Structures are given as structure tokens and as C-alpha cells.
mmCIF file of C-alpha atoms in Angstrom:
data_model
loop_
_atom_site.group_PDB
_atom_site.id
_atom_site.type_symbol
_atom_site.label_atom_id
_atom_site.label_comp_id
_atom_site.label_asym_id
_atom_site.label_seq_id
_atom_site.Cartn_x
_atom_site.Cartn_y
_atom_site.Cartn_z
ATOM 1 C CA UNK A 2 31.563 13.854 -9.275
ATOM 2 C CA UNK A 3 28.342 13.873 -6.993
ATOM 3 C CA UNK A 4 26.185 16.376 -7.395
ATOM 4 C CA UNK A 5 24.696 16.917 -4.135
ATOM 5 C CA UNK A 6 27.075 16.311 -1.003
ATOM 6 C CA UNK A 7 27.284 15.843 2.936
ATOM 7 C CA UNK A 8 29.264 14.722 5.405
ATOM 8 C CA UNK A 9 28.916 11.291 6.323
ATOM 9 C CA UNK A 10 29.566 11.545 10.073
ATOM 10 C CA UNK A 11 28.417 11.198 12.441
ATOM 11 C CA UNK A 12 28.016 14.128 13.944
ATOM 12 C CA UNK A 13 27.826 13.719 17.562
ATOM 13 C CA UNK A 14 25.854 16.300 19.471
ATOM 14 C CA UNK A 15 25.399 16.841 23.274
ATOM 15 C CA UNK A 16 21.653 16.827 24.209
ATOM 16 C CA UNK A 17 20.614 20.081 24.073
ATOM 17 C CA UNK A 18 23.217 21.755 21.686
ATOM 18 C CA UNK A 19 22.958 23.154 18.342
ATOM 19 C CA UNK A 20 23.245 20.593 15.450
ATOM 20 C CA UNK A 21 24.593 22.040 12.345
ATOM 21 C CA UNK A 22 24.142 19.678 8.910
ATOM 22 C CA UNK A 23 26.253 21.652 4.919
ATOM 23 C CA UNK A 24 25.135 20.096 2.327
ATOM 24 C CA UNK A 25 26.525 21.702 -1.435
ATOM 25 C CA UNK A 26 25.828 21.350 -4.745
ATOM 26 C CA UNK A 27 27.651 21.462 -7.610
ATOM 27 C CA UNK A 28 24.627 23.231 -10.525
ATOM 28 C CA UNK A 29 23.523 26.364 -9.748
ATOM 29 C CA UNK A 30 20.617 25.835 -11.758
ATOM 30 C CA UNK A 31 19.307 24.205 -8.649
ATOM 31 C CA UNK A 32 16.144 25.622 -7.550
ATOM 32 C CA UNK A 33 14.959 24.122 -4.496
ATOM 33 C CA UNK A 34 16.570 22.161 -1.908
ATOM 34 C CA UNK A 35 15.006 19.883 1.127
ATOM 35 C CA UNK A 36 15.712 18.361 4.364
ATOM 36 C CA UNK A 37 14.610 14.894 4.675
ATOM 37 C CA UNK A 38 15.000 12.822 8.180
ATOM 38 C CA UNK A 39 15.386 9.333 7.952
ATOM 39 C CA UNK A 40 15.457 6.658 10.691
ATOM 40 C CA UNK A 41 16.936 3.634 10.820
ATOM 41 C CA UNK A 42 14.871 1.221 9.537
ATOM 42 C CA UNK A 43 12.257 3.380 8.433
ATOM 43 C CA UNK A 44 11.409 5.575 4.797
ATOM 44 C CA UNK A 45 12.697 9.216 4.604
ATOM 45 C CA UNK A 46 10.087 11.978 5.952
ATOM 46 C CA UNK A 47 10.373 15.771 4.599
ATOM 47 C CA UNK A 48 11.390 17.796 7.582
ATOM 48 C CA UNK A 49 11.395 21.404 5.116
ATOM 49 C CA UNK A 50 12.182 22.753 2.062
ATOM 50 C CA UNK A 51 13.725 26.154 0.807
ATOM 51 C CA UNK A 52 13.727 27.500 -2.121
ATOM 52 C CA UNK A 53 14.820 31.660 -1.722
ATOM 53 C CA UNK A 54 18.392 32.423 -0.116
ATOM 54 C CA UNK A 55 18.264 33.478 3.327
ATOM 55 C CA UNK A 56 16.970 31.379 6.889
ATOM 56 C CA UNK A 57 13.432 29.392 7.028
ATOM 57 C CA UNK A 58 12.813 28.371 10.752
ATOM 58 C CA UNK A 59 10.163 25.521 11.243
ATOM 59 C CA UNK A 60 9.976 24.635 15.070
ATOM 60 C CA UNK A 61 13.733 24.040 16.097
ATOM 61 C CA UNK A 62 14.499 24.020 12.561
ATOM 62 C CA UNK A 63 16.400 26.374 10.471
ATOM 63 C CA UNK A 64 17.252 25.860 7.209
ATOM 64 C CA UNK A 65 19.973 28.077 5.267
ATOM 65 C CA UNK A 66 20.034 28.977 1.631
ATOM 66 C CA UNK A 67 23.073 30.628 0.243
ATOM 67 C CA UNK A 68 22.700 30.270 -3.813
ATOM 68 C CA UNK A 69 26.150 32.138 -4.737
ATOM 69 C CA UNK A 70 28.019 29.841 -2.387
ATOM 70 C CA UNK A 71 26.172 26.731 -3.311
ATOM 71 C CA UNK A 72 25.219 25.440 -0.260
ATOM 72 C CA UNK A 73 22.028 24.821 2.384
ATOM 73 C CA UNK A 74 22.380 23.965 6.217
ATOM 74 C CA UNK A 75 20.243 22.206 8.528
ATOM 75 C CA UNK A 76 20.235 23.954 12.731
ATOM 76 C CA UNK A 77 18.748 21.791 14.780
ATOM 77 C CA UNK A 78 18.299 23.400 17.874
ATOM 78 C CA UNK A 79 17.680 22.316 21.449
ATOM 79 C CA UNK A 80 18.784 18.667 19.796
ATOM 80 C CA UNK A 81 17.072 15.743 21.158
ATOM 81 C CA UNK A 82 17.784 12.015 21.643
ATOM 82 C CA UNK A 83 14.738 11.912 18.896
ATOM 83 C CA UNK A 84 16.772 14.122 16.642
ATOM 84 C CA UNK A 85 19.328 10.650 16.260
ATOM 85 C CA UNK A 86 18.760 9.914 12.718
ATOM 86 C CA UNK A 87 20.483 10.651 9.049
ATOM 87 C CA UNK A 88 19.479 13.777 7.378
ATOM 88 C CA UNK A 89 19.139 14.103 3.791
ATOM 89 C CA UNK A 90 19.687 16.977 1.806
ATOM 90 C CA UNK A 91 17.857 17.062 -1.999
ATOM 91 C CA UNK A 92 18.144 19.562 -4.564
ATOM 92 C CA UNK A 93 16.186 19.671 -7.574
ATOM 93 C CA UNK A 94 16.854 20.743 -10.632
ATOM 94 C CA UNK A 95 14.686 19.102 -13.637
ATOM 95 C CA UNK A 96 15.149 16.086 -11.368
ATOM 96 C CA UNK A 97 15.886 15.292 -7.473
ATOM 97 C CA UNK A 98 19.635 15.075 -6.734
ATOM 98 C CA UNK A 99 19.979 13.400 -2.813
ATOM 99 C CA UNK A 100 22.889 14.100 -0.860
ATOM 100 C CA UNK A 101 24.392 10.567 0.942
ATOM 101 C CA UNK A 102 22.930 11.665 4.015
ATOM 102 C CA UNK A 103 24.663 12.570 7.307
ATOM 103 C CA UNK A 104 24.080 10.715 10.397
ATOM 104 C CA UNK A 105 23.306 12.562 13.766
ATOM 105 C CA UNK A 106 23.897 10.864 17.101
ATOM 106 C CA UNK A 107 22.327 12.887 19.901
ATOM 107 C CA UNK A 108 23.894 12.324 23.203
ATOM 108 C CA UNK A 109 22.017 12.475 26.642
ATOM 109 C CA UNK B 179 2.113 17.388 4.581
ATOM 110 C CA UNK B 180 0.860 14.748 1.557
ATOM 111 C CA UNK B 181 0.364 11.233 2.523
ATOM 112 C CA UNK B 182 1.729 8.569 0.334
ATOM 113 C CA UNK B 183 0.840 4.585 1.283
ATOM 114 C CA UNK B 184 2.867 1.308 0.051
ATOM 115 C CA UNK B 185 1.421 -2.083 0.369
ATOM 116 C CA UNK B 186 2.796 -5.077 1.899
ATOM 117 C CA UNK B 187 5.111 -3.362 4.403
ATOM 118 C CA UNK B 188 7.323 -6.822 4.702
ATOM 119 C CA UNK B 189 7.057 -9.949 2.125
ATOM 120 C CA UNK B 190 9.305 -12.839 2.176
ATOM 121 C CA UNK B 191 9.275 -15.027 -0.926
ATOM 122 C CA UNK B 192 10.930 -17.831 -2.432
ATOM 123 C CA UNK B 193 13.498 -17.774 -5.318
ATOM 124 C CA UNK B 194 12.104 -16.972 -8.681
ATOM 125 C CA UNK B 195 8.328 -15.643 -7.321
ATOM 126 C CA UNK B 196 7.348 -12.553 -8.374
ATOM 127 C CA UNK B 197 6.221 -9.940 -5.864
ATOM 128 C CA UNK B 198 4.038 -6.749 -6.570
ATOM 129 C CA UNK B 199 4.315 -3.508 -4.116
ATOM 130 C CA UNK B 200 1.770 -0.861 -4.447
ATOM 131 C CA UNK B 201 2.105 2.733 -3.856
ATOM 132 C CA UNK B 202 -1.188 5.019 -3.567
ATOM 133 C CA UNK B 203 -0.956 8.772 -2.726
ATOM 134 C CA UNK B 204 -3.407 9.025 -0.370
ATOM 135 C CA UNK B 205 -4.864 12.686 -0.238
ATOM 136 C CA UNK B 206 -3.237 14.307 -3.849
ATOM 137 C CA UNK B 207 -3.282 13.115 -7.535
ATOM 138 C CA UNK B 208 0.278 12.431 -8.625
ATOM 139 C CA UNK B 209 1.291 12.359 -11.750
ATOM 140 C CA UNK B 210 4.584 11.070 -11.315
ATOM 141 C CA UNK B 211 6.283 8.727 -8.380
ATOM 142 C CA UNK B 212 9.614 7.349 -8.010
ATOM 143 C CA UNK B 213 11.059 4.002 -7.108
ATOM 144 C CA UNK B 214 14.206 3.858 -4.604
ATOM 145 C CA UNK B 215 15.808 0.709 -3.492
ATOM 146 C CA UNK B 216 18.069 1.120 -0.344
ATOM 147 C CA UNK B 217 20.583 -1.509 1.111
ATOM 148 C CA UNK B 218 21.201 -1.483 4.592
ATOM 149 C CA UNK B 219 23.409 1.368 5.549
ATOM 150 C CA UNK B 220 23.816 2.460 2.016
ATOM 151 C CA UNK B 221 22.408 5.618 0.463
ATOM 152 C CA UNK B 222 18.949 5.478 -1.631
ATOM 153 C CA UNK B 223 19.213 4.298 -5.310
ATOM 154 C CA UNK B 224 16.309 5.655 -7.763
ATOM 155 C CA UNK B 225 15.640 2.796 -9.748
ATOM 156 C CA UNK B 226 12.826 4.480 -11.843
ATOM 157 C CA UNK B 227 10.613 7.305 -12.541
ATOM 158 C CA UNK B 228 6.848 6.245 -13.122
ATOM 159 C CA UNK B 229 4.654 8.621 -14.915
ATOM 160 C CA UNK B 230 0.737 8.105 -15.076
ATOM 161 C CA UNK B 231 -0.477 6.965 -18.666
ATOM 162 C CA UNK B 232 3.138 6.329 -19.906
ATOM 163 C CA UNK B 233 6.182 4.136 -19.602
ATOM 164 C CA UNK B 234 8.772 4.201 -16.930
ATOM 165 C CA UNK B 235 12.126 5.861 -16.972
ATOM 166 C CA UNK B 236 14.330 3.661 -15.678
ATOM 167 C CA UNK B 237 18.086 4.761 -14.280
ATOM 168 C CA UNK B 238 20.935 3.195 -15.291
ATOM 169 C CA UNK B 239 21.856 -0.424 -14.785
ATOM 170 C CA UNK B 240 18.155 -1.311 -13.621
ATOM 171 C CA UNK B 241 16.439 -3.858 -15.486
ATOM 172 C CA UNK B 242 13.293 -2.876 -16.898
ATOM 173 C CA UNK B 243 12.283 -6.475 -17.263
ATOM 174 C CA UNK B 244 12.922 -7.363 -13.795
ATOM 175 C CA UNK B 245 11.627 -4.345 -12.409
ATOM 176 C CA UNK B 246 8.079 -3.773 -14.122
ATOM 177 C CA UNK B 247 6.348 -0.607 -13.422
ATOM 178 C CA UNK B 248 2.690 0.374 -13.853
ATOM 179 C CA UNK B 249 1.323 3.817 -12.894
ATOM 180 C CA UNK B 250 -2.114 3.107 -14.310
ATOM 181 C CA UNK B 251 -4.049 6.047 -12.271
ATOM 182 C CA UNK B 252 -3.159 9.355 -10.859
ATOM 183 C CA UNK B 253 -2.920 7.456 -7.216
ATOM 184 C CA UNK B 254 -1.060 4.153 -8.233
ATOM 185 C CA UNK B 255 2.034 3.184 -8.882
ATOM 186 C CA UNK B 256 3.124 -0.173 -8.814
ATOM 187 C CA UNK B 257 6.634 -2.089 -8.988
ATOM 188 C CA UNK B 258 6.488 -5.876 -9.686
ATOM 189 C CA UNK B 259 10.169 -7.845 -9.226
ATOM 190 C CA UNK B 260 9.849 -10.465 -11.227
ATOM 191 C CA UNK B 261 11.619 -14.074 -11.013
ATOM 192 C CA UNK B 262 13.091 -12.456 -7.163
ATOM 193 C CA UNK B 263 16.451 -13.857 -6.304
ATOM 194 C CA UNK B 264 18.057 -13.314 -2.662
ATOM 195 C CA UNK B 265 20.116 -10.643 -4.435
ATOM 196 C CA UNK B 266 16.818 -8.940 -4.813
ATOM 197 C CA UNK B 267 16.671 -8.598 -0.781
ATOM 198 C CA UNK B 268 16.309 -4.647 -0.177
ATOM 199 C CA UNK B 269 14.220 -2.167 1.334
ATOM 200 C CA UNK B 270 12.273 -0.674 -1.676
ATOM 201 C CA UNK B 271 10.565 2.680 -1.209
ATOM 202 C CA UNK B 272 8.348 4.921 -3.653
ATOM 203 C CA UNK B 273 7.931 8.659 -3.407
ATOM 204 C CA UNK B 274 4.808 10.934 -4.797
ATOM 205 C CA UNK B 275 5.603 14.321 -6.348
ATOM 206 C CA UNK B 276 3.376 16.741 -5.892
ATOM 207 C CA UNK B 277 3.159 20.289 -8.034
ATOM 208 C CA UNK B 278 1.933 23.809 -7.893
ATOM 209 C CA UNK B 279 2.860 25.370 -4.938
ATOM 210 C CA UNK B 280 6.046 26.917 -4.540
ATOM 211 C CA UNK B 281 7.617 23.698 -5.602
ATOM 212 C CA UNK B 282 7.355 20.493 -6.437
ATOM 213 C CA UNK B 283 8.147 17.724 -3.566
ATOM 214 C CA UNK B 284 8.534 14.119 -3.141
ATOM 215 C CA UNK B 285 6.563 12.484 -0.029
ATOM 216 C CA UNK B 286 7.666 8.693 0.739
ATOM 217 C CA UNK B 287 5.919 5.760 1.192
ATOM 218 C CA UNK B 288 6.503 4.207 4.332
ATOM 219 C CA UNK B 289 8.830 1.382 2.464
ATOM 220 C CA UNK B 290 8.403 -2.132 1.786
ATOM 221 C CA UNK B 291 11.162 -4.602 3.272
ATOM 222 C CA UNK B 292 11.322 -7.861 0.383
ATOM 223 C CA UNK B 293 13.364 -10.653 1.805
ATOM 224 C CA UNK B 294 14.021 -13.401 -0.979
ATOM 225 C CA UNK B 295 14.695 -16.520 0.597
#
């Protein structure tokens, strides 16, 4: 059973539009969770991190903690061809758990 | 946010060479720094966990003789692949933890691309 999960995709998103990223996890001993972009090609780069239920906005970032539901979301507002790219979701709990990753496509 | 370094960005190497890959945090003492190996289009795979002063933990089905890690300082971790075969081909990438904070969490390295001819 994996411990952190995401959809796959990819999610296609008109330039412009809203991106919305779940991720869950399965032990709610989990204490923090992160967003990490990745590009193709390149190393995964933190984009933020949340820790306390509730929205954290960075920029056109959101992130979305809901502990008793066991799950975090990624907004990406205004989305940009830039945005193109698989997002990784992390939680960590004694060690890092990472998601499979979901891979936007941001169309013009 | 921390900076974490990795040195040679690209190597290509014959069968059975060994290659070395360092990975320095650049601006934070870090006492402990992962290894990932990813295969194109695939997810990343921790190979190991390298703390400073002690040995590696290594993940399951990762050869610790192959795969020989040294974190001899608070800024250096590195990952030697011994005797490299072309199965060895992968991007390998380290991460830094940092603590205190609210949290602890991992910066990457940029990655190092090995290609084992």
C-alpha cells in the first residue's frame, strides 16, 4: 500500500486557469507535508511546505492541509506554460514519504 | 531557501570504472543527506540515508557495496558506484535536510546524470 499518493495525470490546464494537485496519506502521524516541482530533466525544487491544517498562500500558490481527512492540495493559480512540470507531494513522518508525482501540462 | 551543490553534473564511464559524485550544502551544516536514483519517467528511489560521522542506511535491495557512501563533514556527502555497469545508467540526486525551524526539509542537489557505456 503506498503511503503517500497522487494522481498520475496529467492534468491538463488552460493557461490561465486554476490548477488543483490531492495528494493523501495513509499515517496520521504525519506532521508536515511539501510541494516539490520537478522538471523534466532537472532535480526536484521545494515550492512550500505546511505543516498546521488550514490554507498557506505563497505567490500563486496555495497549499491545503486537512489532517482529519488526510490529505494536502496544491492551487496553482493564474497557471502558466512555466507551471508544465510534475509536482511532488512529501510527507514526513520520522522519515520523508514522496507521493509518485503528478504531471501538469499547461496549455496556451 | 538552502542551497545544496552536486559535482560532476554529467559523467560517462566505461564498464566496471568507478565514479564518485559529491554533494556539499552550500550555506547550512547538514547532518544528514539522502541519495535518490531516478529512471527516466519513473518516480524517485531513496537509495540511502547518509548521516555525518556514521554509516549509511541503506533501503532495501540497494547494495551497500556497490553504492559506497561517505558523509565525512557536516557539508559532504559523497556516493561512489563502484565497478558501474550500463544498468547503473540513472539520474542520481542527493538532498540536504535541514532542522530547527518549524520543520525539517530536504533541499536537492541539482542531480548528476551517470551514463555507463
Amino acid at each position: 500500500q503506498k503511503e503517500v499518493e497522487q494522481n498520475s495525470g496529467p492534468l491538463s490546464v488552460p493557461e490561465g486557469a486554476i490548477a488543483s494537485l490531492n495528494c493523501t496519506y495513509s499515517d496520521r502521524g504525519s506532521q508536515s507535508f511539501f510541494w516539490y516541482r520537478q522538471y523534466s530533466g532537472k532535480s526536484p525544487e521545494l515550492i512550500m511546505s505546511i505543516y498546521s491544517n488550514g490554507d498557506k498562500e505563497d505567490g500563486r500558490f496555495t497549499a491545503q492541509l486537512n489532517k482529519a481527512s488526510q490529505y494536502v492540495s496544491l492551487l496553482i493559480r493564474d497557471s502558466q506554460p512555466s507551471d508544465s512540470a510534475t509536482y511532488l507531494c512529501a510527507a514526513l513522518w520520522g522519515k520523508f514519504q514522496f507521493g509518485a508525482g503528478t504531471q501538469v501540462v499547461v496549455t496556451p | 531557501g538552502a542551497v545544496v551543490s552536486q559535482h560532476p553534473s554529467r559523467v560517462i564511464c566505461k564498464s566496471g570504472t568507478s565514479v564518485k559524485i559529491e554533494c556539499r550544502s552550500l550555506d547550512f551544516q547538514a547532518t544528514t543527506m539522502f541519495w535518490y536514483r531516478q529512471f527516466p519517467k519513473q518516480s524517485l528511489m531513496l537509495m540511502a540515508t547518509s548521516n555525518e560521522g556514521s554509516k549509511a542506511t541503506y533501503e532495501q535491495g540497494v547494495e551497500k557495496d556497490k553504492f559506497l557512501i561517505n558523509h565525512a563533514s557536516l557539508t559532504l556527502s559523497t556516493l561512489t558506484v563502484t565497478s558501474a555497469h550500463p544498468e547503473d545508467s540513472s539520474f542520481y540526486i542527493c538532498s540536504a535536510l535541514t532542522s530547527g525551524g518549524a520543520t525539517d526539509t530536504q533541499y536537492f542537489g541539482p542531480g548528476t546524470r551517470l551514463t555507463v557505456l
